[in-house]
PDB file of C-alpha atoms in Angstrom:
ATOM      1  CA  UNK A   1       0.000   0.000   0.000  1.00 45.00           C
ATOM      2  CA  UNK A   2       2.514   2.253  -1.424  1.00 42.00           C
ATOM      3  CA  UNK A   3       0.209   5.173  -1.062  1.00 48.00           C
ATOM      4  CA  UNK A   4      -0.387   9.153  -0.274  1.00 46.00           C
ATOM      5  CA  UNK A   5      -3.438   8.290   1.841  1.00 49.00           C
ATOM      6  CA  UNK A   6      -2.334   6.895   4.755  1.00 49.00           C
ATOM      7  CA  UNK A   7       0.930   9.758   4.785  1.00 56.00           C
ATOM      8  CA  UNK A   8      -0.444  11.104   8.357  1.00 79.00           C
ATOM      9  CA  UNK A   9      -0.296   7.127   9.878  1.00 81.00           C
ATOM     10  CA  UNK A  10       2.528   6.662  11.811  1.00 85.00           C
ATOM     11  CA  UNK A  11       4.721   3.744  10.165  1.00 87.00           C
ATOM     12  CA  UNK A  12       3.222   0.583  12.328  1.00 89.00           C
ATOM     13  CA  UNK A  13      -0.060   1.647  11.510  1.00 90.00           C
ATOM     14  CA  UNK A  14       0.878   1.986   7.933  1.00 90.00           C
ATOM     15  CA  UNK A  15       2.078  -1.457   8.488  1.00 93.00           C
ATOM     16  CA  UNK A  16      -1.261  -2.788  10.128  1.00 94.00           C
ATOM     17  CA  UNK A  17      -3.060  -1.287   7.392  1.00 94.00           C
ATOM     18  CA  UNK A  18      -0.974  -3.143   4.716  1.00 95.00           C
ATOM     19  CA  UNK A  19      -1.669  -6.232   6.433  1.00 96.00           C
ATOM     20  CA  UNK A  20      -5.422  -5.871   6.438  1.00 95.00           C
ATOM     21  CA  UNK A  21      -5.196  -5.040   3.030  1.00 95.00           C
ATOM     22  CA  UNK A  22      -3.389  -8.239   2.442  1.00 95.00           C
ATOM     23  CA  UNK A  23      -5.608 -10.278   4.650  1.00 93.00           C
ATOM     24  CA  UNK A  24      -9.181  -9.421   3.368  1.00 88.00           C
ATOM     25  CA  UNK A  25     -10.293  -5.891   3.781  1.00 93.00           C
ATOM     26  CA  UNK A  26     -10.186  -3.139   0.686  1.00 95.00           C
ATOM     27  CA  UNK A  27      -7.607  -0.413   0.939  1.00 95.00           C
ATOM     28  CA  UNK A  28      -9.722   1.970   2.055  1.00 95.00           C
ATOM     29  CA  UNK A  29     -11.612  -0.384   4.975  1.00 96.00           C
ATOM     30  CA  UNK A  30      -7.873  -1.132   5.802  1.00 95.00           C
ATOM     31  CA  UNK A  31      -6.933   2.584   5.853  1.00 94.00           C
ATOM     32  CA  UNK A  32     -10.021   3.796   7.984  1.00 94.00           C
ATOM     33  CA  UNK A  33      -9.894   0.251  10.296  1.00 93.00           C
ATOM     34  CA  UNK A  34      -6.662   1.187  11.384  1.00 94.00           C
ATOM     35  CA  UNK A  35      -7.704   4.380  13.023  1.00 93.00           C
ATOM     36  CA  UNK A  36      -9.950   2.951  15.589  1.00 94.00           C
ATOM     37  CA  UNK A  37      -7.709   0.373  16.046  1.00 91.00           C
ATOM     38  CA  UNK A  38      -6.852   2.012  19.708  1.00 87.00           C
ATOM     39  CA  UNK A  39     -10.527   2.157  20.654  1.00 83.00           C
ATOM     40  CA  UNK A  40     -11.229   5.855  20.470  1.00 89.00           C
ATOM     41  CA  UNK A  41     -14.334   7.450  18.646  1.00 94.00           C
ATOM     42  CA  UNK A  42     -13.888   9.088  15.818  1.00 95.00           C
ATOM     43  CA  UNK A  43     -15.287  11.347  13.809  1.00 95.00           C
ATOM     44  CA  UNK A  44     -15.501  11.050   9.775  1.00 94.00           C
ATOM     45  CA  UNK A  45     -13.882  14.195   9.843  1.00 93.00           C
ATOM     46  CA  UNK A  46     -10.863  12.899  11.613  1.00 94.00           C
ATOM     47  CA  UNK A  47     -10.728   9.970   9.758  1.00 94.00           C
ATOM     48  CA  UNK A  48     -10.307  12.097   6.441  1.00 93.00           C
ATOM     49  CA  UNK A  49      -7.338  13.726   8.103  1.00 92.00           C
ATOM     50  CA  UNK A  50      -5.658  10.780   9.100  1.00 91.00           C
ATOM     51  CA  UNK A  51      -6.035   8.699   6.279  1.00 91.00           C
ATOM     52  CA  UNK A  52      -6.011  11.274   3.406  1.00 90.00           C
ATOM     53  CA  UNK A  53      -9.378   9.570   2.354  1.00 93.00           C
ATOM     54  CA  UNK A  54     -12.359  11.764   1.340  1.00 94.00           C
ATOM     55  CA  UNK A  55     -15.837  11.855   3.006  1.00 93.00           C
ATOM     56  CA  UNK A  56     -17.338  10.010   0.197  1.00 94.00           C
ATOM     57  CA  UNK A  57     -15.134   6.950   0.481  1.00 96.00           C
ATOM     58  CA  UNK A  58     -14.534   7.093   4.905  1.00 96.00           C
ATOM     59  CA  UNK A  59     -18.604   6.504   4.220  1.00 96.00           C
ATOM     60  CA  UNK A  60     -18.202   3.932   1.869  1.00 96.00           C
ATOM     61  CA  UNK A  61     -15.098   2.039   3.641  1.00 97.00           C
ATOM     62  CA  UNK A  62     -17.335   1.704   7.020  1.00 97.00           C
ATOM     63  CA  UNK A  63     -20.570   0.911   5.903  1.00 97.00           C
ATOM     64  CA  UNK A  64     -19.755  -2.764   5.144  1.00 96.00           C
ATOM     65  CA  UNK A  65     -17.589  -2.815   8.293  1.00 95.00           C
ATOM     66  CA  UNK A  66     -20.701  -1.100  10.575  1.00 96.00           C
ATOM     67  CA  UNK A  67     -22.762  -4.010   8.504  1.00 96.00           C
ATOM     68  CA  UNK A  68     -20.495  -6.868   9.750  1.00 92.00           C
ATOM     69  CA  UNK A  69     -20.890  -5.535  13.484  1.00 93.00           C
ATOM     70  CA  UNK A  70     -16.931  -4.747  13.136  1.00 94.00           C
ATOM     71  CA  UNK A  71     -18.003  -0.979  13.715  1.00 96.00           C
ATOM     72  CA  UNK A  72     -20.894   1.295  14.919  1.00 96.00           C
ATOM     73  CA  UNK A  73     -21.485   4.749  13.824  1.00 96.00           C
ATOM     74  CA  UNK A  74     -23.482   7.265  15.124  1.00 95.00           C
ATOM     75  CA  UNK A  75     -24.204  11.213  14.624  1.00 92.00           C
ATOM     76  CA  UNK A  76     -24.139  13.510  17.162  1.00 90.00           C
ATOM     77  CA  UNK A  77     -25.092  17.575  16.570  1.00 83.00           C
ATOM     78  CA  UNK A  78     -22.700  19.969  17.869  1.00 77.00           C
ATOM     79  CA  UNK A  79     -25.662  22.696  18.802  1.00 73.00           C
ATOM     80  CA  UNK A  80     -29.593  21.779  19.513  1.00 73.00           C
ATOM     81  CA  UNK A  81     -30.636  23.893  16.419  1.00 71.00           C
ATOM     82  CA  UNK A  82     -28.243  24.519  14.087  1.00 76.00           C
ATOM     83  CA  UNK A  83     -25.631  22.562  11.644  1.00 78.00           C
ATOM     84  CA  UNK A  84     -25.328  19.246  10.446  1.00 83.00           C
ATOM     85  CA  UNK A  85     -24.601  16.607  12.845  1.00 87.00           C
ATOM     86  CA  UNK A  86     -21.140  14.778  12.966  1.00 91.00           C
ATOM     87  CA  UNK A  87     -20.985  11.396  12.188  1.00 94.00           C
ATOM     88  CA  UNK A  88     -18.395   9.365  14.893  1.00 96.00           C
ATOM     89  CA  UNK A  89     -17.190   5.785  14.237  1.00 97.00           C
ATOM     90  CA  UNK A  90     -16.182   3.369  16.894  1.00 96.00           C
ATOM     91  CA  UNK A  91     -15.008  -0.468  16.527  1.00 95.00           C
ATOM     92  CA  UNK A  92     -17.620  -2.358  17.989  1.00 94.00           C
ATOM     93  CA  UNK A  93     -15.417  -5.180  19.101  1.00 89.00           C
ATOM     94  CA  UNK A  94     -12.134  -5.326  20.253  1.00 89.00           C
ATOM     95  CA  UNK A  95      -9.187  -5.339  17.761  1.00 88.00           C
ATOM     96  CA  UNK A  96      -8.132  -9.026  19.213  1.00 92.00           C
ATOM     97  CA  UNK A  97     -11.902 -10.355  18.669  1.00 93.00           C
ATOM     98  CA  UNK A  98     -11.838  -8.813  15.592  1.00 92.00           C
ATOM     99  CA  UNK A  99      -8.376 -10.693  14.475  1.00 92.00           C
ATOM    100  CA  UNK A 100      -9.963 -13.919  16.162  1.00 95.00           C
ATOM    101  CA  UNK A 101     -12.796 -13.881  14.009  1.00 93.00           C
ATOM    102  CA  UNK A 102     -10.800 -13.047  10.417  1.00 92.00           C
ATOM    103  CA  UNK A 103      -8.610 -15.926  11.678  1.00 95.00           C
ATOM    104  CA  UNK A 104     -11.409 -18.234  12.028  1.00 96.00           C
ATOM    105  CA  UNK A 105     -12.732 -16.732   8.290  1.00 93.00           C
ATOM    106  CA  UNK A 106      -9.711 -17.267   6.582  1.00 94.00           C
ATOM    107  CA  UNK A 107      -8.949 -20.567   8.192  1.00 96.00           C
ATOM    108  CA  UNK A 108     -12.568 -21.736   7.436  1.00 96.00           C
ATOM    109  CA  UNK A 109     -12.051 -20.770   3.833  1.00 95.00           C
ATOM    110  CA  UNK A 110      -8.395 -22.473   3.569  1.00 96.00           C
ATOM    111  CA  UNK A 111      -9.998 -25.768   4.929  1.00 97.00           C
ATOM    112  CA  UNK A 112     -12.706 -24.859   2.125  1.00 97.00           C
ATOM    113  CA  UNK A 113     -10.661 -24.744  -0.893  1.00 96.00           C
ATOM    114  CA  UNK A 114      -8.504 -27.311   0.439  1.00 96.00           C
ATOM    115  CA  UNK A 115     -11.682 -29.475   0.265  1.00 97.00           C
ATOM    116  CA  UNK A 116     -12.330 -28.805  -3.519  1.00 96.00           C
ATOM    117  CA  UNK A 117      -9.111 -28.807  -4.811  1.00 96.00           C
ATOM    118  CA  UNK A 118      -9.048 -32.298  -2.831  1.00 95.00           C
ATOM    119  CA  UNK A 119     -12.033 -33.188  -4.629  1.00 96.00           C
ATOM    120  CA  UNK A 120     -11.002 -31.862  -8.046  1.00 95.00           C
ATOM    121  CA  UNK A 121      -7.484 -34.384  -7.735  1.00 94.00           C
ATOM    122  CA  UNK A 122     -10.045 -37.155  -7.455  1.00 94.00           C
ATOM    123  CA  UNK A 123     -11.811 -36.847 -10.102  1.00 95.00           C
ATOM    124  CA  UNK A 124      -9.378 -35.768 -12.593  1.00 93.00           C
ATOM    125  CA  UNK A 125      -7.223 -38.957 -11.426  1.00 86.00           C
TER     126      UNK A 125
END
């Protein structure tokens, strides 16, 4: 992930997020995972600033992790009457749970394709 994005991470997150990329998330769910990574909220905002990433694609990076019940998002309004409210992100489990569970996903889908390319020997034997 030889990238400008992620030029505000510090080098082991830049690492982390190269790693995630590598394991299963896109770039940009790598890039915007990594920030939360420490357990702090978030806010889009602050996301875009330490990632590089635009609003548009912070938005589209954590929808599909807020889906998987990897994140949760929520807006808050700075003022009772006026402005938009702020939308904050927060990982919903902890980063180890969340590496248990990828393990178990990737491992489940080694012993998967394992399985058929046993299967495929067979028959073509």
């Amino acid at each position: 992930m030889n990238d400008v994005a992620f030029i505000k991470l510090d080098p082991g997150k830049r690492e982390i997020a190269d790693l995630l990329q590598n394991l299963s998330l896109s770039r940009i769910e790598a890039l915007a995972m990594t920030c939360l990574i420490d357990g702090d909220s978030l806010t889009s905002s602050e996301i875009e600033n330490l990632t590089g990433l635009r609003q548009p694609e912070v938005s589209v990076a954590m929808k599909p992790l807020c889906k998987k019940g990897i994140v949760e998002s929520w807006d808050q309004k700075l003022s009772k009457d006026r402005g938009r409210p702020r939308r904050y992100y927060k990982l919903k489990l902890t980063f180890d749970t969340f590496m248990r569970n990828l393990e178990n996903d990737i491992s489940a889908e080694i012993e998967c394709k394992s399985h058929a390319l046993n299967r495929l020997k067979q028959i073509c034997t």
